[in-house]
mmCIF file of C-alpha atoms in Angstrom:
data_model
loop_
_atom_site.group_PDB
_atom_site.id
_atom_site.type_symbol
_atom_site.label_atom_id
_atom_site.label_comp_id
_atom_site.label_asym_id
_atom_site.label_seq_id
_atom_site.Cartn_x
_atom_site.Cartn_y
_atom_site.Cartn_z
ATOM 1 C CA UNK A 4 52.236 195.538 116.156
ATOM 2 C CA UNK A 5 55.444 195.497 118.078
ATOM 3 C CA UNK A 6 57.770 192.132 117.955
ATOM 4 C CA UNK A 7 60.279 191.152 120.502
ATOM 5 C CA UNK A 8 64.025 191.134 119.867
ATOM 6 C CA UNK A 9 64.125 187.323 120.028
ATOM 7 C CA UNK A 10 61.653 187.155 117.886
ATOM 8 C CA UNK A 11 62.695 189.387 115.145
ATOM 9 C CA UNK A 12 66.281 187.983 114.918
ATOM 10 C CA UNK A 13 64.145 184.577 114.452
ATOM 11 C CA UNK A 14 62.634 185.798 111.118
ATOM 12 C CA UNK A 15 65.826 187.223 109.647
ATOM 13 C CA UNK A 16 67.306 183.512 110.145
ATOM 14 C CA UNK A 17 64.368 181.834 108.880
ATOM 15 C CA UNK A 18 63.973 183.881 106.066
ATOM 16 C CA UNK A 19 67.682 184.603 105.406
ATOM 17 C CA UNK A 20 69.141 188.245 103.428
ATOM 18 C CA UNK A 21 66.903 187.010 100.131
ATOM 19 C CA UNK A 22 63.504 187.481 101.938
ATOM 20 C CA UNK A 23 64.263 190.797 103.860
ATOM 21 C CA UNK A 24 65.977 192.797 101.209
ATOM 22 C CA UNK A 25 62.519 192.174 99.440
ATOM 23 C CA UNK A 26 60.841 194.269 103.050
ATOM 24 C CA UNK A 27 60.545 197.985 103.895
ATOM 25 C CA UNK A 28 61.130 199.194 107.192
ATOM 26 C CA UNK A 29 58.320 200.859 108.714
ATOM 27 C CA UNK A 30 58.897 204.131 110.410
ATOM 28 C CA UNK A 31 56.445 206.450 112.208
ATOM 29 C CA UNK A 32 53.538 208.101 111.119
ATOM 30 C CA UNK A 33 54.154 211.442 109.105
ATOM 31 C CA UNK A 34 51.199 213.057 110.865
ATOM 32 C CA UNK A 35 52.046 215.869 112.607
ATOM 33 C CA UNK A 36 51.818 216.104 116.134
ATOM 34 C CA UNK A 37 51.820 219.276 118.280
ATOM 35 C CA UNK A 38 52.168 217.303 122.147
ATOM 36 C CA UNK A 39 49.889 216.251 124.290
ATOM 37 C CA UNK A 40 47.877 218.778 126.055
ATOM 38 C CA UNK A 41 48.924 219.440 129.820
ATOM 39 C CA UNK A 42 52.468 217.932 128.658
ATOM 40 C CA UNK A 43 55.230 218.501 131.164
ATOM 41 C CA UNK A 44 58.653 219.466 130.803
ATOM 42 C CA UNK A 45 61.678 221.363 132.639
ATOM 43 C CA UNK A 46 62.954 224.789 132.051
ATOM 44 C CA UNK A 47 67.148 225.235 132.504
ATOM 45 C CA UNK A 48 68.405 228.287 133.161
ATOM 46 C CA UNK A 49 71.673 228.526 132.566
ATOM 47 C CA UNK A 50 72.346 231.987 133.989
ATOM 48 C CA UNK A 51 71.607 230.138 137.033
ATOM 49 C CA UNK A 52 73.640 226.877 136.782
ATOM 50 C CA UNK A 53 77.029 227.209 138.923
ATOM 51 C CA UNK A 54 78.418 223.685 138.094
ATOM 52 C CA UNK A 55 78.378 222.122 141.062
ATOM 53 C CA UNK A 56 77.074 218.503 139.194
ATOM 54 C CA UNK A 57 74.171 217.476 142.044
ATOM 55 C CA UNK A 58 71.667 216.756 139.893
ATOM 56 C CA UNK A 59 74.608 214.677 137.530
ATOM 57 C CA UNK A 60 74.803 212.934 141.403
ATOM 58 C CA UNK A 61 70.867 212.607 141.598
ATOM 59 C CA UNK A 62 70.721 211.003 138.240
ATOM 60 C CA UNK A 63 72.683 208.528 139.109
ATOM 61 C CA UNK A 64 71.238 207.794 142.460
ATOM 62 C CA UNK A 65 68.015 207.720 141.141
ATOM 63 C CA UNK A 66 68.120 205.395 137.786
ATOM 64 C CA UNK A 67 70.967 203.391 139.684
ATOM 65 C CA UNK A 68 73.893 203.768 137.413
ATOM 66 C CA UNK A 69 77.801 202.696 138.204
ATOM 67 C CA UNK A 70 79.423 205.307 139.696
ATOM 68 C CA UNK A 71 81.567 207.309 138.281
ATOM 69 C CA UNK A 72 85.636 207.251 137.709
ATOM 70 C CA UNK A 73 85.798 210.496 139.532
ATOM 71 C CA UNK A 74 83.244 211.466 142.493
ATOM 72 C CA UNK A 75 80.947 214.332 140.877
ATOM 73 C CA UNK A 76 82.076 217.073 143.678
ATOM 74 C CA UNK A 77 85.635 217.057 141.296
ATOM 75 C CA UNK A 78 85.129 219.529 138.871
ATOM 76 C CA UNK A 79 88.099 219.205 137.018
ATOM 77 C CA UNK A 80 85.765 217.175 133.958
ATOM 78 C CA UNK A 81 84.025 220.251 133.428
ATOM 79 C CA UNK A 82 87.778 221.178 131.979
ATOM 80 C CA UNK A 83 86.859 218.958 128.657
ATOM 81 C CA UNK A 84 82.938 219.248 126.802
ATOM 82 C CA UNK A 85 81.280 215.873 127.434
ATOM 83 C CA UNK A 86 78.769 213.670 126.150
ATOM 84 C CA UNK A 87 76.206 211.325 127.640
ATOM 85 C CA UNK A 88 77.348 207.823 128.082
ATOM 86 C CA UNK A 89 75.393 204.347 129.225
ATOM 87 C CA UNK A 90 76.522 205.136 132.797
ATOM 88 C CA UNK A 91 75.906 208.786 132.589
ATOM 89 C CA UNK A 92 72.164 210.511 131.612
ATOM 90 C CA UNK A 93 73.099 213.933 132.236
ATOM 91 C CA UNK A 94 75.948 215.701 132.062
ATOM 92 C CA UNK A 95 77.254 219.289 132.809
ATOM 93 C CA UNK A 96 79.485 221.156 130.889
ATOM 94 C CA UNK A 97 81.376 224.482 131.191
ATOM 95 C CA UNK A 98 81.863 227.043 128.614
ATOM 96 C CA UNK A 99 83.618 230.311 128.495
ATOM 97 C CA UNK A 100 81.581 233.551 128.616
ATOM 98 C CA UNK A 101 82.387 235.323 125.239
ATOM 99 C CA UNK A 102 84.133 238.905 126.285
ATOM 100 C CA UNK A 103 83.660 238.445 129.534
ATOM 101 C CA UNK A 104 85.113 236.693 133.154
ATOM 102 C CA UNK A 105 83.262 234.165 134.184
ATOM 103 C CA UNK A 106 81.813 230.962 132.730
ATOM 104 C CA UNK A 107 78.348 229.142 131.255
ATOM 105 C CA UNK A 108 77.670 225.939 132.767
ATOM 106 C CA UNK A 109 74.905 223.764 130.775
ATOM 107 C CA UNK A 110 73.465 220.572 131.730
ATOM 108 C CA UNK A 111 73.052 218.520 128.659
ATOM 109 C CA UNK A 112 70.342 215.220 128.222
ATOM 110 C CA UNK A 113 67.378 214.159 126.032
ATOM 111 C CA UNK A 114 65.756 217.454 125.016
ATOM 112 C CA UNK A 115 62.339 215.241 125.270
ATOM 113 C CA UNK A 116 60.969 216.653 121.602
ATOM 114 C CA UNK A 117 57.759 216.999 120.868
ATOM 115 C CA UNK A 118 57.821 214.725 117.895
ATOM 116 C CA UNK A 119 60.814 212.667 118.448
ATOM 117 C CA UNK A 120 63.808 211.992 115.823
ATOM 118 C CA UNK A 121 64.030 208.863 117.313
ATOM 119 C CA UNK A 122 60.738 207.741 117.410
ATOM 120 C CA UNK A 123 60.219 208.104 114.216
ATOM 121 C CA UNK A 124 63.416 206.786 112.879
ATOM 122 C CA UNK A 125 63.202 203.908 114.460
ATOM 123 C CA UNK A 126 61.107 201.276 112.598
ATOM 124 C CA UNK A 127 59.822 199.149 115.660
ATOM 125 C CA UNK A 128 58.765 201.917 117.670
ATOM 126 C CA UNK A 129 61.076 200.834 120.375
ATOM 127 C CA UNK A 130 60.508 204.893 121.668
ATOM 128 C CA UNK A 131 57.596 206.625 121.945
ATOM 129 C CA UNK A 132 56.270 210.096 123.486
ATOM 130 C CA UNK A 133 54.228 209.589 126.810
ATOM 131 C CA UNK A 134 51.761 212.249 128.028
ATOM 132 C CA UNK A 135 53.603 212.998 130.527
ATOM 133 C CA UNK A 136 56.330 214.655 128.819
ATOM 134 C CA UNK A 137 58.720 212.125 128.609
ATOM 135 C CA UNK A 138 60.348 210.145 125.329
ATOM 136 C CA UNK A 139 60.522 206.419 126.558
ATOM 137 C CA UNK A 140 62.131 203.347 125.384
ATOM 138 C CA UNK A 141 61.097 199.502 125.426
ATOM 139 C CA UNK A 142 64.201 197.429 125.237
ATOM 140 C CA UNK A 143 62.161 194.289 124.464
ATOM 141 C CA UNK A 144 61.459 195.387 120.910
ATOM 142 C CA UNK A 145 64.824 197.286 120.057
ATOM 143 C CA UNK A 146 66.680 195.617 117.372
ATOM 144 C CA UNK A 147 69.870 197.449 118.029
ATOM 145 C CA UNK A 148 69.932 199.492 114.805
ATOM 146 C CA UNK A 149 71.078 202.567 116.509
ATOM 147 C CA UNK A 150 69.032 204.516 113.631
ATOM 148 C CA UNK A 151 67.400 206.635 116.395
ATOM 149 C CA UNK A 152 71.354 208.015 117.698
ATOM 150 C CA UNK A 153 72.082 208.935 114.079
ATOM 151 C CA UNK A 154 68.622 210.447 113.726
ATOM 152 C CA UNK A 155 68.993 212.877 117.269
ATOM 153 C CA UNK A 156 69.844 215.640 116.329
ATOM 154 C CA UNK A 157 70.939 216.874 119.842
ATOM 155 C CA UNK A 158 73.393 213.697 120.067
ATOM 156 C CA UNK A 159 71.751 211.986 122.992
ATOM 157 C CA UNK A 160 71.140 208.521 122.821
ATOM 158 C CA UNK A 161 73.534 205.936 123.637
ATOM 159 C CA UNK A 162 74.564 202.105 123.210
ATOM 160 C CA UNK A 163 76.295 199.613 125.490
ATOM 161 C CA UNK A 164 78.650 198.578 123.744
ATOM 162 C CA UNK A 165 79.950 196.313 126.289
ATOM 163 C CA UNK A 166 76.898 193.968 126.470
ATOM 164 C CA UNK A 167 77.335 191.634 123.540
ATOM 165 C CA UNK A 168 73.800 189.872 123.975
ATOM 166 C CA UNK A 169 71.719 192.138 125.678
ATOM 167 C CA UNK A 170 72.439 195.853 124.492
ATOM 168 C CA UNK A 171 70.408 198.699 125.138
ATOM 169 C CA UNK A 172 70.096 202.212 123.497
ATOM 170 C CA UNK A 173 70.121 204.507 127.004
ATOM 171 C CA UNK A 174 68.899 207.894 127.587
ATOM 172 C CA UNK A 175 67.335 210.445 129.930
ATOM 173 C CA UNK A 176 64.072 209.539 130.598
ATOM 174 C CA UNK A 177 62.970 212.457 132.472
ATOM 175 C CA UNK A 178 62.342 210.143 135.262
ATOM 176 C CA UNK A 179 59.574 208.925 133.931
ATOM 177 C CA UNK A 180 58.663 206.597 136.881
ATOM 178 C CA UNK A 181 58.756 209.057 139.235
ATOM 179 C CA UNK A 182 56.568 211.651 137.232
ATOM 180 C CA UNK A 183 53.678 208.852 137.337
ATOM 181 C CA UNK A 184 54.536 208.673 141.245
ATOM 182 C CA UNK A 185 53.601 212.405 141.204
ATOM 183 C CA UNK A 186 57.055 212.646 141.989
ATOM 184 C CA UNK A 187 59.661 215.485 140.166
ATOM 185 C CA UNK A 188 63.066 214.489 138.273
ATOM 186 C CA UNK A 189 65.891 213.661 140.386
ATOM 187 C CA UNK A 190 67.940 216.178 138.455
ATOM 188 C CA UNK A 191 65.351 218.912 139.437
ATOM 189 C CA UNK A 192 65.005 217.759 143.112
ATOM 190 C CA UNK A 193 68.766 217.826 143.208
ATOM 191 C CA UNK A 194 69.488 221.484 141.822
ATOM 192 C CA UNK A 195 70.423 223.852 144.992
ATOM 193 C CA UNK A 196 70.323 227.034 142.556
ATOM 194 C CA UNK A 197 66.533 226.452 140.828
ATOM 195 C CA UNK A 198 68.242 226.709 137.692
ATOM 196 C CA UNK A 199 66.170 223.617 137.063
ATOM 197 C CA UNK A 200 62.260 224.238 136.147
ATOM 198 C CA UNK A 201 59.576 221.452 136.468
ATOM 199 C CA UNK A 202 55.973 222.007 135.348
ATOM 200 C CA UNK A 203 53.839 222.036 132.747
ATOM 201 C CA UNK A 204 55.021 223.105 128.853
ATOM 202 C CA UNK A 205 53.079 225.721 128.570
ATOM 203 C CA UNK A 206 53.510 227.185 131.771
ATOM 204 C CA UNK A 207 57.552 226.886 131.559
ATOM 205 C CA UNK A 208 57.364 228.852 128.278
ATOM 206 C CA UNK A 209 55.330 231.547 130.400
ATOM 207 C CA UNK A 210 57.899 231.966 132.575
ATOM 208 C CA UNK A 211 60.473 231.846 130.589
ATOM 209 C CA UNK A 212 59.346 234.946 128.217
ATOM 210 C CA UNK A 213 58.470 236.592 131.291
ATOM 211 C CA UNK A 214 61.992 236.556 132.720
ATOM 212 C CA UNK A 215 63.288 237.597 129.563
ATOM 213 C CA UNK A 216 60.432 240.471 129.532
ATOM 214 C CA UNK A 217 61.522 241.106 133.250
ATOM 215 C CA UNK A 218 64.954 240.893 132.829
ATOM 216 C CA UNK A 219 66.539 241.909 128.763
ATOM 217 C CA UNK A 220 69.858 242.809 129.714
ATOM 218 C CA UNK A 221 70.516 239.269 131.586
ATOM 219 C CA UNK A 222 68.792 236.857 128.739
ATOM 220 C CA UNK A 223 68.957 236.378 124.891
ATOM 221 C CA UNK A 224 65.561 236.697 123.741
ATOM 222 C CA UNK A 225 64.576 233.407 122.644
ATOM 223 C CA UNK A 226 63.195 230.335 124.562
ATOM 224 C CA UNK A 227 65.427 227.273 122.926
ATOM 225 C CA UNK A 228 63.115 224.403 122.821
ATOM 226 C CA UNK A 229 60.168 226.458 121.825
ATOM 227 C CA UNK A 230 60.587 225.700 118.224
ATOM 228 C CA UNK A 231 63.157 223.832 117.208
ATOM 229 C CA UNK A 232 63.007 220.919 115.728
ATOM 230 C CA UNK A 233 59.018 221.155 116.143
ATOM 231 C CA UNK A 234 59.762 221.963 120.009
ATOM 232 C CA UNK A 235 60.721 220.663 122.475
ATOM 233 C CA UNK A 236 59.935 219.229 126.545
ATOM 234 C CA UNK A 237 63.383 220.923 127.977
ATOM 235 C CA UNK A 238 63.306 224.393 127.303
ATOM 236 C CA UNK A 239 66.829 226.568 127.669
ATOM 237 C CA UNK A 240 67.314 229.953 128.322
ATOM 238 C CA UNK A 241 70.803 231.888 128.343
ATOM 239 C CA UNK A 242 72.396 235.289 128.549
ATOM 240 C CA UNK A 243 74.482 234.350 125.774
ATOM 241 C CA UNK A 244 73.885 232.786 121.967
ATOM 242 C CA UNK A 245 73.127 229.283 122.317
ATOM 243 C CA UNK A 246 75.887 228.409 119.697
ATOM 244 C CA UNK A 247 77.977 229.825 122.403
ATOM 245 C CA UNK A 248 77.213 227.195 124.437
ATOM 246 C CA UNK A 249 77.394 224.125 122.378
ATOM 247 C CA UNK A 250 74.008 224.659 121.199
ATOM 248 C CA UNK A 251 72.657 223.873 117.695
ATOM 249 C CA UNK A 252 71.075 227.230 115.952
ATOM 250 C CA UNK A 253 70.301 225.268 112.340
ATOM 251 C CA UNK A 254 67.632 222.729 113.141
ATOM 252 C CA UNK A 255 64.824 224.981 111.823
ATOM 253 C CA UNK A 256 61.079 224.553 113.135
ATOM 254 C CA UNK A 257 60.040 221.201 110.933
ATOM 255 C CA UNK A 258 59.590 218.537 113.388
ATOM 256 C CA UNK A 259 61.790 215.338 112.738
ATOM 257 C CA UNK A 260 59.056 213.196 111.290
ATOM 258 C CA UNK A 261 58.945 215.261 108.411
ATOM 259 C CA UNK A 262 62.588 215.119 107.773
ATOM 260 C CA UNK A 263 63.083 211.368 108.146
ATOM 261 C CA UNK A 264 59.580 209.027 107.989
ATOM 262 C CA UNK A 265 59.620 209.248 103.958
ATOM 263 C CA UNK A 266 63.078 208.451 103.335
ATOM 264 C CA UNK A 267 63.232 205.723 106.320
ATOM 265 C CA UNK A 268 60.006 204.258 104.683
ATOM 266 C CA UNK A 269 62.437 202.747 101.538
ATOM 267 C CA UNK A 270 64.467 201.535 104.056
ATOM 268 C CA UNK A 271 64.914 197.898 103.460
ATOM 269 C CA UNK A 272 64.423 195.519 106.547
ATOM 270 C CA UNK A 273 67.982 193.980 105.822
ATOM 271 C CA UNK A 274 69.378 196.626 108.072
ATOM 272 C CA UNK A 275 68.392 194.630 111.181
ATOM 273 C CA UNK A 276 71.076 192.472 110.335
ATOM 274 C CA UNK A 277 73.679 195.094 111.645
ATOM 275 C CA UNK A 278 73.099 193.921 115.353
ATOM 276 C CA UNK A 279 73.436 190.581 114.385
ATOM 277 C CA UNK A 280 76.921 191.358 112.455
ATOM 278 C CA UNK A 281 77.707 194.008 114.932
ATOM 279 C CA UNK A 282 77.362 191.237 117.859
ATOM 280 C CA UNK A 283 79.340 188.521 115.541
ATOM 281 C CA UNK A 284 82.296 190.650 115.615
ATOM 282 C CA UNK A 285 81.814 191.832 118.883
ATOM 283 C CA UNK A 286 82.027 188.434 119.843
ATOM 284 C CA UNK A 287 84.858 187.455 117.863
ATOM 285 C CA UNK A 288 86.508 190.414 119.494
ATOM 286 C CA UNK A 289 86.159 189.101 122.824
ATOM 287 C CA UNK A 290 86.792 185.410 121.525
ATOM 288 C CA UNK A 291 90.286 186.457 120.746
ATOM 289 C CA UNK A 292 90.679 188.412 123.687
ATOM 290 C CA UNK A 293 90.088 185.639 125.975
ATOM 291 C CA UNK A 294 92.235 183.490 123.509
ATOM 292 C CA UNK A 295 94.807 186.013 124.028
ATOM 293 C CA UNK A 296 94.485 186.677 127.532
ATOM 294 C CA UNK A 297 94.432 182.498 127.969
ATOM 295 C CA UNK A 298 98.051 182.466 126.335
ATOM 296 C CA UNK A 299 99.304 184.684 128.599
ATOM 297 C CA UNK A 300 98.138 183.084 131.475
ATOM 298 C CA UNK A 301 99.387 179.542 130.348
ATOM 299 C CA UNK A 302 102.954 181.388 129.148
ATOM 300 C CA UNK A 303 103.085 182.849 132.834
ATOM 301 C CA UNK A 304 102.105 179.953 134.129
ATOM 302 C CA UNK A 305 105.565 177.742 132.018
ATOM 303 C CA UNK A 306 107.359 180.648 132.822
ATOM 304 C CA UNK A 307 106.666 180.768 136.936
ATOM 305 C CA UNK A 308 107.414 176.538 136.596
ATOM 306 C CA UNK A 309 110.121 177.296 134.712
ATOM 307 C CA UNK A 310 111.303 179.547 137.539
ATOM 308 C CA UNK A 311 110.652 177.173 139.941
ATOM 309 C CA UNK A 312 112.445 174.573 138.344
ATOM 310 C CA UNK A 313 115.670 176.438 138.022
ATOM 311 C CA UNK A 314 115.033 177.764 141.948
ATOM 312 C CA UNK A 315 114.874 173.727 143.179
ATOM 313 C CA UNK A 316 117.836 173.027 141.028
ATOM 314 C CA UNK A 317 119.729 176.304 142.389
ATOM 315 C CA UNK A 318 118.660 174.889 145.928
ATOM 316 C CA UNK A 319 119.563 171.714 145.670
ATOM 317 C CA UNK A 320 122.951 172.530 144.312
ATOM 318 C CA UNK A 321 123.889 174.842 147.100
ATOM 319 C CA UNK A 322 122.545 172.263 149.860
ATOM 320 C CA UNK A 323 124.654 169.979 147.760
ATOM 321 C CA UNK A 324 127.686 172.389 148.073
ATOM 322 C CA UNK A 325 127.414 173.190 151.491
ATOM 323 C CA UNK A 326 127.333 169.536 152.352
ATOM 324 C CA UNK A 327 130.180 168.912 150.745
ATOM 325 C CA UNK A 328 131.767 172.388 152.611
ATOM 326 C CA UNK A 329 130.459 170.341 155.777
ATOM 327 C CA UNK A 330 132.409 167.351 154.893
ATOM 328 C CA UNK A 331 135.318 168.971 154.230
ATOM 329 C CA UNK A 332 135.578 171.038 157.387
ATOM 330 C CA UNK A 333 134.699 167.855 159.451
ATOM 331 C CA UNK A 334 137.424 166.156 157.753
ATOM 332 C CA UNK A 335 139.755 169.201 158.070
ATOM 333 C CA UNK A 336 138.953 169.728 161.778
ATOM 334 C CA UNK A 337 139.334 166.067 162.305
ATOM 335 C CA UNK A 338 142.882 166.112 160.551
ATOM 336 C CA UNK A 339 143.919 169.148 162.586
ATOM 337 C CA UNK A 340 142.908 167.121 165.689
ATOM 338 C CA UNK A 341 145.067 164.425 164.794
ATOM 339 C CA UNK A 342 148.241 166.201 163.773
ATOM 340 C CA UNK A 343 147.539 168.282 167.114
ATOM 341 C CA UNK A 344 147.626 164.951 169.074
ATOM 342 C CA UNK A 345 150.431 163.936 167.374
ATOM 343 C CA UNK A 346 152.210 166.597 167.816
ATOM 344 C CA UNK A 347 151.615 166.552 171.423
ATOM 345 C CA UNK A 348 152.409 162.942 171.420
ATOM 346 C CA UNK A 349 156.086 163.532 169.754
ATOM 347 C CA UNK A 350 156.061 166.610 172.350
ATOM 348 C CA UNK A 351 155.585 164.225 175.457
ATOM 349 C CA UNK A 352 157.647 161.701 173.938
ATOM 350 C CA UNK A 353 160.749 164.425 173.691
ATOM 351 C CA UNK A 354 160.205 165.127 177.248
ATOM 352 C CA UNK A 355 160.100 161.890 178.458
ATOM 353 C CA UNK A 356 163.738 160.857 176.810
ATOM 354 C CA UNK A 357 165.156 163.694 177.785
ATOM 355 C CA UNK A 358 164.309 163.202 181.300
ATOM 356 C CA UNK A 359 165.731 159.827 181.125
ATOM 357 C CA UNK A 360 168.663 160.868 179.324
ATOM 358 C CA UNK A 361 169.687 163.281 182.692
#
């Protein structure tokens, strides 16, 4: 029985760290499962892949992510390998061809296995393989454990980080929506080259081995996906090693279940307390930020009426000044008026005597 988020934080508080180190986790089944019959999946081939990031573009049309920090017709990110992110389900990256010119481009994302690492590390069965093909996750049970990103073993899954209350782990989905709209992913829709297979399992891996058969000199001889890690929904081919191209070659064929179920079956419950630390500090984090941030605002704030202060005081000084200036050349032009009158006054007064005097 599944328990909401809410919920489960609820019991941890009620029955404090005593009670839960006393619980097990409870992790999936052990029983092994070989996929659902008529499963689909998509075939890449990267010998077809030219980098041109449209179906990075689609995905993020399509599940309505932020866009990006640079538009996705720059290819200068394919310059550095990349990972998914919350805001990215897909991503492309370019690798060197090994002796030769040229380069591999791979698109990377959930790999969709057939017996999911996550699923079965993850003790609420927040994920869980659909018919369809797809691994799926319901956010309304996750605990925010993050067990199932240290259990992938292709790296996938990802947490937002920046949502202190209501985090979710974020992945590929294979469009899942759309396949039960009989629609295909929008990466595969996208992808001008076909490099991008959708169809049933079985029928991919037909293909696949058949352009190998058709075509030895262009393809290593191995389907990636087939077996590893007890197979897998996207399937790879390549005309180089697939350690080449960022690939893991040492998963072996056991499928994760078998690899983590007994170990995370000891697991003690307590470790559903990590989201609840994890968003503590989190939120301590931001509390001093904001403390921080309000400082600064109310330092600018002194400082800008500090300014002010000293401008009025400035102005008032030099209105202050030039009113005295004013005075002063009022009362000097007024002084020069009267020694100018009497001046003229003496001047007139000279004339007049000395008209009298002759």
């Amino acid at each position: 029985m599944s328990i909401s988020r809410r919920k489960f934080l609820g019991w941890l508080s009620a029955a404090g760290v005593g009670t839960a180190l006393g619980t097990s986790a409870k992790a999936a089944s052990t029983k092994h499962f070989t996929g659902y019959p008529d499963s689909a999946g998509v075939l890449h081939d990267t010998t077809l892949c030219v980098g041109c990031r449209e179906c990075e573009a689609a995905c993020n049309k399509v599940n309505e992510l932020a866009p990006p920090d640079q538009p996705f017709t720059d290819k200068s990110v394919l310059e550095k390998n990349r990972r998914t992110t919350p805001d990215a389900y897909t991503v492309v990256n370019k690798f060197d061809k090994p002796d030769e010119k040229g380069n591999v481009f791979v698109k990377k994302q959930c790999n969709h296995c057939l017996e999911p690492a996550c699923a079965s590390a993850c003790f609420v069965r927040a994920f869980k393989k659909t018919e369809e093909g797809a691994v799926v996750y319901d956010a309304s049970v996750c605990v925010g454990c993050r067990y199932c990103m240290v259990a992938c073993p292709f790296d996938v899954p990802t947490y937002e980080y920046d949502e202190a209350f209501s985090p979710r782990v974020v992945k590929c989905t294979m469009c899942h929506p759309r396949l039960l709209e009989g629609k295909l992913p929008g990466c595969v829709e996208a992808c001008p080259k076909e490099a991008l297979t959708f169809g049933k399992r079985d029928d991919l891996l037909k293909i696949a081995k058949e352009r190998i058969r058709r075509y030895p000199d262009r393809y290593v001889n191995h389907v990636y996906g087939e077996h590893e890690m007890g197979g897998t929904s996207w399937l790879y081919l390549a005309g180089t090693s697939f350690s080449n191209i960022g690939m893991r070659e040492d998963l072996g064929l056991k499928p994760a279940p078998e690899l983590t179920s007994g170990a995370l079956g000891a697991v003690p419950i307590v470790v559903g307390l990590w989201p609840v630390l994890l968003t503590g500090i989190y939120a301590m984090s931001k509390r001093k930020e904001k403390i921080a941030a309000e400082e600064l605002s109310d330092a600018v704030a002194e400082a800008v009426a500090q300014t002010n202060e000293e401008a009025e005081n400035k102005l008032s000084a030099a209105l202050a000044k030039a009113e005295k200036n004013k005075e002063t050349a009022i009362k000097k032009e007024v002084q020069k008026a009267l020694d100018e009158a009497a001046k003229a006054a003496q001047q007139k007064e000279a004339e007049t005597k000395s008209e009298e005097d002759a």
